[in-house]
CSV table of C-alpha atoms in Angstrom, one decimal:
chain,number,residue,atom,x,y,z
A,1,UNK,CA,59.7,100.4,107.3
A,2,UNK,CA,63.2,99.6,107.8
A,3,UNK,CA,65.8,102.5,108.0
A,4,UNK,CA,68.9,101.5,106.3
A,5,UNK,CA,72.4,103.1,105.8
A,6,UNK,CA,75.6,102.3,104.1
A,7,UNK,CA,78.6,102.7,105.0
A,8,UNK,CA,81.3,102.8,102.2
A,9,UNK,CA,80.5,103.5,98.5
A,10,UNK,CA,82.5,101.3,96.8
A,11,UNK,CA,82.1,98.8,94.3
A,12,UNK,CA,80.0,96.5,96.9
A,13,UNK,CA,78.4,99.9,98.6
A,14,UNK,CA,76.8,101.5,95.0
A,15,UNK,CA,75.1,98.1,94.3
A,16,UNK,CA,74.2,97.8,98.1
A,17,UNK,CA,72.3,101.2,98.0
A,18,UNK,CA,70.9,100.2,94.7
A,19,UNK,CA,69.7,97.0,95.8
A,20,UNK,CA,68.3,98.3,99.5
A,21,UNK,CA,66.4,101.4,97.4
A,22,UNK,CA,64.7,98.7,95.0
A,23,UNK,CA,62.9,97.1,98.7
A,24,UNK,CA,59.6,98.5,98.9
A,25,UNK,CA,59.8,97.6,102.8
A,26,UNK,CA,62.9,99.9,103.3
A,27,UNK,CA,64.3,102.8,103.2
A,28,UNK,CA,67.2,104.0,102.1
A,29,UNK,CA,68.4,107.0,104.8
A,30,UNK,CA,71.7,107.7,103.1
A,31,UNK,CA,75.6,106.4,102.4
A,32,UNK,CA,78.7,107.6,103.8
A,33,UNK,CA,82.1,107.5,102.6
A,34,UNK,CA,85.4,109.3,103.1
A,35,UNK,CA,85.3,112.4,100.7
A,36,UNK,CA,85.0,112.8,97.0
A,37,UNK,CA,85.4,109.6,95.3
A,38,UNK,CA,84.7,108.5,91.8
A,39,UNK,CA,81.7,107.1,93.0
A,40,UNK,CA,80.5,109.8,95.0
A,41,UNK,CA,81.3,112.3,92.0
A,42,UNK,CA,79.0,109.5,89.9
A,43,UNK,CA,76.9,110.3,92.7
A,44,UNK,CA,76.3,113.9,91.9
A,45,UNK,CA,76.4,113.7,88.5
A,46,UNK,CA,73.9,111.8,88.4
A,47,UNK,CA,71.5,114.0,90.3
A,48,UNK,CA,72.1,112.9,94.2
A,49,UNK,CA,69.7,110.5,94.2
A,50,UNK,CA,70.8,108.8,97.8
A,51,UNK,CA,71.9,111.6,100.9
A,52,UNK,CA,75.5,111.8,101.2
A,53,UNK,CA,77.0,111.5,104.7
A,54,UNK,CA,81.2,112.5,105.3
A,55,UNK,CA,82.8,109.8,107.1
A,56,UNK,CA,86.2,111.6,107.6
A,57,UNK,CA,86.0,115.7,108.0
A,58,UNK,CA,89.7,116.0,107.1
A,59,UNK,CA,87.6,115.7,103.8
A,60,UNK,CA,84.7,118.2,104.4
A,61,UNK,CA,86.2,121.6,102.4
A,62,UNK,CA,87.9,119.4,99.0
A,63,UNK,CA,84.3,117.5,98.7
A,64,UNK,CA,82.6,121.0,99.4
A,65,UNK,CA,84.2,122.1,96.9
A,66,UNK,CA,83.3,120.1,93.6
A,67,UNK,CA,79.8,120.7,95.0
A,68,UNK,CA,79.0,117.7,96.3
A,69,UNK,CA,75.9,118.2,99.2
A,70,UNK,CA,77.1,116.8,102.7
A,71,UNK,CA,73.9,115.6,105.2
A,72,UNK,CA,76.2,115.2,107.8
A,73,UNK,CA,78.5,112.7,109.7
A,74,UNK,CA,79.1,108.9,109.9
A,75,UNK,CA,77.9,109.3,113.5
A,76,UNK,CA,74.9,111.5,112.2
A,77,UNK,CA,73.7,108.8,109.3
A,78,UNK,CA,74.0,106.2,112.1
A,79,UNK,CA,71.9,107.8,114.6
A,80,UNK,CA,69.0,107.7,111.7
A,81,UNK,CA,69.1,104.0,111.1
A,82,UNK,CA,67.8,101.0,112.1
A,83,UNK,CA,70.7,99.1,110.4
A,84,UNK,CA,73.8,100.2,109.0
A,85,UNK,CA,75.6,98.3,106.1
A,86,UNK,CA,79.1,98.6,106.2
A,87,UNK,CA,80.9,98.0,102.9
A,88,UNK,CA,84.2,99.5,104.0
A,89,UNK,CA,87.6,98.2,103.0
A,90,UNK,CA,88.7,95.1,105.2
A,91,UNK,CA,89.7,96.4,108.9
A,92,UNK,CA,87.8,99.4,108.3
A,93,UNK,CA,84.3,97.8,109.2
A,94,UNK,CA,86.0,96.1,113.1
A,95,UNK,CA,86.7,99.8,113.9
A,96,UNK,CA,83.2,101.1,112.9
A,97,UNK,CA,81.9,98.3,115.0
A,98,UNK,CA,83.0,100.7,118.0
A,99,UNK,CA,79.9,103.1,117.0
A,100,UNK,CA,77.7,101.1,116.2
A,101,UNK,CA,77.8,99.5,119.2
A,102,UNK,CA,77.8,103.2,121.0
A,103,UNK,CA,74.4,103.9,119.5
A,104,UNK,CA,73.3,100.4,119.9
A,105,UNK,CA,72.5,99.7,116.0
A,106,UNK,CA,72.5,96.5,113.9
A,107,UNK,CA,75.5,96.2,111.3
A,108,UNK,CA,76.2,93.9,108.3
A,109,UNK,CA,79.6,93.8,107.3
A,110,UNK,CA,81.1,92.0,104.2
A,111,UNK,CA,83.5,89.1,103.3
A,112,UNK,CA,86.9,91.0,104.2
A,113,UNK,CA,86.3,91.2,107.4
A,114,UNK,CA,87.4,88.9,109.9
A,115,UNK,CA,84.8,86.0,111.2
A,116,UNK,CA,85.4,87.5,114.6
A,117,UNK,CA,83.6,90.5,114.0
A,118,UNK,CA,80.1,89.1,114.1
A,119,UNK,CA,77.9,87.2,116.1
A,120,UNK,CA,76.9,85.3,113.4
A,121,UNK,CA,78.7,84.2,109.7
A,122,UNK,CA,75.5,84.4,107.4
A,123,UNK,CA,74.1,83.3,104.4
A,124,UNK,CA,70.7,83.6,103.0
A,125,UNK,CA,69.7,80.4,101.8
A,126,UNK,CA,71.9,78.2,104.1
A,127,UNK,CA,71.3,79.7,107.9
A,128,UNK,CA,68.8,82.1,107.3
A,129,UNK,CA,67.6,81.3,110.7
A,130,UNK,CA,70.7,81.8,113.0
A,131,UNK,CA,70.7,85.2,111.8
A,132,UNK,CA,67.1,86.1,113.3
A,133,UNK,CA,67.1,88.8,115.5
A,134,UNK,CA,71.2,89.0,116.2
A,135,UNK,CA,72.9,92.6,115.9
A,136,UNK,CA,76.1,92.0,113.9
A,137,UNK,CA,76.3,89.6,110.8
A,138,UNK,CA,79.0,88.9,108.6
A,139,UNK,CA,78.2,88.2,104.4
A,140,UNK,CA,80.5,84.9,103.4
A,141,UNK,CA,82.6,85.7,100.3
A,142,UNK,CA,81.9,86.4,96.9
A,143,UNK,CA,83.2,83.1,95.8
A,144,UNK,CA,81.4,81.4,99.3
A,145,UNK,CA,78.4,82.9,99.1
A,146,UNK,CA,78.1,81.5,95.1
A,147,UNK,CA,79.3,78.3,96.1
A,148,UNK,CA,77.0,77.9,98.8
A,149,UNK,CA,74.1,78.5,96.5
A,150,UNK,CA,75.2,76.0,94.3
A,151,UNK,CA,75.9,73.4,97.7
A,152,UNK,CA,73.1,74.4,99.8
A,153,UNK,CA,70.4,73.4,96.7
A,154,UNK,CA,71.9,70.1,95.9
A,155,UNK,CA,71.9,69.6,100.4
A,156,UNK,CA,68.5,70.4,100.2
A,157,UNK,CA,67.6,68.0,97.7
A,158,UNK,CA,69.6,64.8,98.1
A,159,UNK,CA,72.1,65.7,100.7
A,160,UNK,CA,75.8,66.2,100.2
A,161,UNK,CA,78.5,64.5,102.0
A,162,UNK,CA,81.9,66.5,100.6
A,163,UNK,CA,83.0,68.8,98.0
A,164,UNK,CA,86.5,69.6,96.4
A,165,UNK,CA,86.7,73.2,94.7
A,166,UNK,CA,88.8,74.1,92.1
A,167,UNK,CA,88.7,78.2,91.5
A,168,UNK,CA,89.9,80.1,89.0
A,169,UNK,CA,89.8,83.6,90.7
A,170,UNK,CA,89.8,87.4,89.3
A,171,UNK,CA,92.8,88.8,90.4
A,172,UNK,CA,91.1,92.2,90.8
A,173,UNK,CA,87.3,94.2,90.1
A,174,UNK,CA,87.5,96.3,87.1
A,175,UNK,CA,89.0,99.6,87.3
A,176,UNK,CA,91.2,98.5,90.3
A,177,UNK,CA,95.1,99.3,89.9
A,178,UNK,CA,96.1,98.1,93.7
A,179,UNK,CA,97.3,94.4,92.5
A,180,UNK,CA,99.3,95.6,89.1
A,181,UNK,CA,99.5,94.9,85.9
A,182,UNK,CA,100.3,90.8,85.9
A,183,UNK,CA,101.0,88.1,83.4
A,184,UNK,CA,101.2,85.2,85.8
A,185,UNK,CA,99.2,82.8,87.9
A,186,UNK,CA,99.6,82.6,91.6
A,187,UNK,CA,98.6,79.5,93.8
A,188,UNK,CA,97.3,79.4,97.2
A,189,UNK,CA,97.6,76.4,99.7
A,190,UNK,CA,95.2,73.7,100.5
A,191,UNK,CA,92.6,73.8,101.3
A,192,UNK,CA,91.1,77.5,99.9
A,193,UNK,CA,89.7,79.8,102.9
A,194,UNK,CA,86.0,79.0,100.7
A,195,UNK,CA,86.7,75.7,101.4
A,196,UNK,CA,86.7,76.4,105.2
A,197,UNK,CA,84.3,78.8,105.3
A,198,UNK,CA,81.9,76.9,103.8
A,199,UNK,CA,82.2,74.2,106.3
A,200,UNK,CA,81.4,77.0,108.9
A,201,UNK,CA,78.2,77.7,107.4
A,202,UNK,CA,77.3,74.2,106.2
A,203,UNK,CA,79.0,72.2,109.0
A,204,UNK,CA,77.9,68.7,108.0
A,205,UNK,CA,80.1,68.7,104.9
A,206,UNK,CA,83.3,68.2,103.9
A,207,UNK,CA,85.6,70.5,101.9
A,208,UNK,CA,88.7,71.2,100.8
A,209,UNK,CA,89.6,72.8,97.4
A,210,UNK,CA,92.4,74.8,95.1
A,211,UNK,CA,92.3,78.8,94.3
A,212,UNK,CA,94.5,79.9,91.5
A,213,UNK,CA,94.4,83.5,90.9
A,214,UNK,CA,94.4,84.5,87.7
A,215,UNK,CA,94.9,87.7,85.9
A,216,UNK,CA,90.9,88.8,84.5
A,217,UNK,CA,88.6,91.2,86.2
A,218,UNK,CA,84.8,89.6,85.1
A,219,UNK,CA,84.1,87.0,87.4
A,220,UNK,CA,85.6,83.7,89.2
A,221,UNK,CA,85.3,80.6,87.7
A,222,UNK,CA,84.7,77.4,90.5
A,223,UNK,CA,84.6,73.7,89.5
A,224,UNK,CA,82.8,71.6,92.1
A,225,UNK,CA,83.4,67.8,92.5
A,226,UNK,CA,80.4,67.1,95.0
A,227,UNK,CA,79.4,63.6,96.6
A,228,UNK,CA,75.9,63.4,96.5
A,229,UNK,CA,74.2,61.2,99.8
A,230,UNK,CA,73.2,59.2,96.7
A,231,UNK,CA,73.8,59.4,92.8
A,232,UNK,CA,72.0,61.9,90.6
A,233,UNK,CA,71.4,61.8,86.9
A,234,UNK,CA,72.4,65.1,84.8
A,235,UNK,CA,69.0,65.8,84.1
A,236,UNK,CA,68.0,65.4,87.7
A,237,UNK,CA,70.8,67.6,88.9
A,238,UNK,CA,69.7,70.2,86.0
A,239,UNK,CA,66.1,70.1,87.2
A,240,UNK,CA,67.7,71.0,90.7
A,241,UNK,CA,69.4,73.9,89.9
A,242,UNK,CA,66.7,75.5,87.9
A,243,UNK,CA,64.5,75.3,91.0
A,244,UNK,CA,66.7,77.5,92.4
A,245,UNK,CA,65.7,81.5,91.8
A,246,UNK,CA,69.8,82.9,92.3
A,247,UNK,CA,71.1,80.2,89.7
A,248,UNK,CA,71.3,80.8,86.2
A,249,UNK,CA,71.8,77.5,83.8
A,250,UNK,CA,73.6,78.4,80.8
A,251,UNK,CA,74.8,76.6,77.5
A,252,UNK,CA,78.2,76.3,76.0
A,253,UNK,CA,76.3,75.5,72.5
A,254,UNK,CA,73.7,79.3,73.2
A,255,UNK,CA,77.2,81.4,73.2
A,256,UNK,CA,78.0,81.6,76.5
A,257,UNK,CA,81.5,80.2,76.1
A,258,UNK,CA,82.6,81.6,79.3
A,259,UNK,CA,82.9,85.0,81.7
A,260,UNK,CA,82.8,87.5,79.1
A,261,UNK,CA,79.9,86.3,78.0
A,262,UNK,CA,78.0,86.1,81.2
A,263,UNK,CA,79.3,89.9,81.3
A,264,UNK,CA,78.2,91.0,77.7
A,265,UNK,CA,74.8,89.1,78.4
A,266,UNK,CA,74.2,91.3,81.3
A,267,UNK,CA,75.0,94.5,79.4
A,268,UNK,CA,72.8,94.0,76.6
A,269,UNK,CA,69.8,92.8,79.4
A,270,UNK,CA,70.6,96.3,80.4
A,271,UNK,CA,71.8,95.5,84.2
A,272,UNK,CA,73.3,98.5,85.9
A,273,UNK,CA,76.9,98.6,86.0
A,274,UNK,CA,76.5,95.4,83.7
A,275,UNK,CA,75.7,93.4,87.1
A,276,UNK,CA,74.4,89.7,87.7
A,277,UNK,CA,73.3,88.7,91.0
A,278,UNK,CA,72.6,85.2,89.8
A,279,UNK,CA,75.7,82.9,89.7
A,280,UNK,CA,75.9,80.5,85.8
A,281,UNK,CA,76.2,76.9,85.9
A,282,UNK,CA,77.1,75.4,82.6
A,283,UNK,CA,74.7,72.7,81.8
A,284,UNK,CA,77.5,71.2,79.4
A,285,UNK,CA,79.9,70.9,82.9
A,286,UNK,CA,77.2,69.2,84.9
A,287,UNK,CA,78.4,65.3,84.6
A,288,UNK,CA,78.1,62.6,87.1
A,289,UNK,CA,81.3,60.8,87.7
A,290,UNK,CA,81.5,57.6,89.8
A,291,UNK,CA,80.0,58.6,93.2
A,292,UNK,CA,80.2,62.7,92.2
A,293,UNK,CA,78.4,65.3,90.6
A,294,UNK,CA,80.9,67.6,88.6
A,295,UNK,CA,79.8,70.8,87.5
A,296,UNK,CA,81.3,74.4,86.7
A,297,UNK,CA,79.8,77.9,87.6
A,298,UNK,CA,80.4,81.5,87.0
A,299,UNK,CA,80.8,84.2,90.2
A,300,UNK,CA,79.8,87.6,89.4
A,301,UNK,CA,82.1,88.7,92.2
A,302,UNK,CA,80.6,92.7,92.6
A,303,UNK,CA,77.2,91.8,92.9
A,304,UNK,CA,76.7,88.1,93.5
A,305,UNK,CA,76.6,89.1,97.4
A,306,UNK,CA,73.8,92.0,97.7
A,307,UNK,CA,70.7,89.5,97.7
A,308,UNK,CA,72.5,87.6,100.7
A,309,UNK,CA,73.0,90.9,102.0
A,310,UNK,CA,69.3,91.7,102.0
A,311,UNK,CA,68.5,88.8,103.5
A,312,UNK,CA,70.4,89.8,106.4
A,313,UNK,CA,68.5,92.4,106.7
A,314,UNK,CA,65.5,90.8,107.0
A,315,UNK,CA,67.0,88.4,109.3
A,316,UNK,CA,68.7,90.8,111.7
A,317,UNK,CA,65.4,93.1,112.2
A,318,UNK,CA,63.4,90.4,112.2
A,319,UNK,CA,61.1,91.1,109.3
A,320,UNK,CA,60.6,87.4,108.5
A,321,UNK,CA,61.2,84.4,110.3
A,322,UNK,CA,60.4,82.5,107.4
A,323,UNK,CA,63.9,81.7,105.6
A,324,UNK,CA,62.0,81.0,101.9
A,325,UNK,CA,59.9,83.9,102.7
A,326,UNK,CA,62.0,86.4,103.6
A,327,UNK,CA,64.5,85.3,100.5
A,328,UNK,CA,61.2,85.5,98.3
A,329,UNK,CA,61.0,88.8,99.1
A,330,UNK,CA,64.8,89.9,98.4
A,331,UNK,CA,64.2,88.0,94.6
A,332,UNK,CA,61.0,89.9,93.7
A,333,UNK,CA,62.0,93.3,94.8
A,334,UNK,CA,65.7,92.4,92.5
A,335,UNK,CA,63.4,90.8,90.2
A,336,UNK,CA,65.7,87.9,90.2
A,337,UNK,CA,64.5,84.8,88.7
A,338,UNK,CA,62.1,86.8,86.5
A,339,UNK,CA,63.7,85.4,83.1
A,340,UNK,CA,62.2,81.6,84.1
């Protein structure tokens, strides 16, 4: 059984915990964060159902006192793991690198850190394998680690020379205040950092795209003009994508005319925090044009990245060296897929 912390309890950290507790071949030894948050007052109310670890003791007495139960230290919860998640705020993960390397543990750290800080840039489905057995990984993106879904099925089934990306990106996650209150889009250069960072997993094709950030909080929206090795019908490409366990196909014509939808369908499944870790590709946007596949796709940016995550896990301890196993495993105990 894998001991696993996290570190940070945050909008990526909750569903990290929640996700790592759901593996039956896991355990869950406790989160840290930096005093009485939100989330950590959720925490208690809700009954302290994960072991709470203080990660600054400036912090101790004000989160003593609304009663929340302290287990101990950062340095404490990290001695107890095997691997340690680190969902911190970008910057904050590079100088927790510093312990983990003191105690000699594995770390995961997310998209807002820099490249730099891991051994290896990781995604589940793509490089599975260069993770095996390495101590520090680094999750792509929310908007990469969709997109790579998307780009790493189609690879796998016909090949893919190049992609362009256009993204329509959330300007911040619900509830956040730290980008004001906008009416205006904001355009950043060519090509996208997705773009690039895709072509550091996936090295073999070519990519270049356009982000536009735009003021809504559910979800990016990415258009993807990829150039097939050779040309695909629609149904083919549909028939693709449904293969694939983290990729939802959705219909204009069912009612899901667009990211509100995809959130309102995920309430009413009853998902937690209404959460999706499947990424939506229209079936009506899926067209093949000349020598590319077109097609359009929905990027539940708070959870899309926790099965990737997982995965990392797996890859890092080396609890499969199987890449379709090892992601199998991540989907059952999610229960991805299980709508099929």
């Amino acid at each position: 059984m894998v001991k696993v912390g996290v570190v940070g309890y945050g909008v990526i950290g909750q569903r990290l915990a929640d996700g790592v507790a759901l593996q039956e071949d896991m355990e869950l030894v406790g989160v840290a964060d930096v005093g009485p948050t939100l989330a950590v007052r959720a925490l208690k109310e809700k009954g302290m159902p994960y072991d709470f670890y203080l990660a600054v003791e400036e912090n101790r007495e004000k989160t003593e006192e609304v009663g929340i139960p302290i287990s101990g230290n950062l340095e404490d919860l990290i001695k107890k793991v095997d691997i340690v998640l680190d969902a911190t705020n970008a910057g904050i993960g590079a100088k927790n690198k510093v312990l983990y390397e003191k105690y000699g543990k594995k770390a995961i750290f997310q998209g807002g850190e820099k490249t730099s800080v891991a051994d290896v840039f990781f995604h589940g489905y793509a490089n599975y394998e260069k993770g095996i057995g390495k101590q520090f990984l680094k999750l792509t993106s929310c908007n990469t680690t969709g997109l790579i879904r998307s780009v790493d099925c189609l690879d796998r089934a016909v090949g893919v020379d190049s992609v362009m990306i256009h993204i329509v990106r959330r300007v911040a996650d619900p509830g956040d205040y730290h980008r004001g209150l906008t009416n205006a889009l904001k355009v950043d250069p060519v090509p996208n950092h997705q773009a690039v960072d895709l072509m550091l997993i996936m090295p073999h094709v070519k990519a270049t795209g356009v982000l536009v950030h735009t003021p809504v909080t559910h979800g990016h929206f990415i258009t993807v003009f990829a150039k097939p090795k050779k040309k695909i019908t629609k149904e083919e490409a549909i028939a693709i994508f449904k293969e694939h366990p983290r990729i939802r196909l959705v219909r204009i014509a069912d009612g899901f005319l667009g990211n509100a939808s995809i959130f309102r369908y995920a309430r009413d499944l009853g998902n937690p925090r209404g959460d999706m870790y499947e990424i939506s590709i229209w079936e009506e946007t899926i067209t093949p044009f000349e020598d590319h596949l077109i097609y359009s796709l929905h990027i539940p940016q708070e959870s899309v990245v926790i099965p990737e995550t997982i995965d990392g896990i797996r890859a890092a301890m080396e609890m499969q060296t199987d890449r379709l196993e090892a992601v199998g495993l991540t989907n059952k105990y999610l229960k991805i897929g299980g709508y099929r």
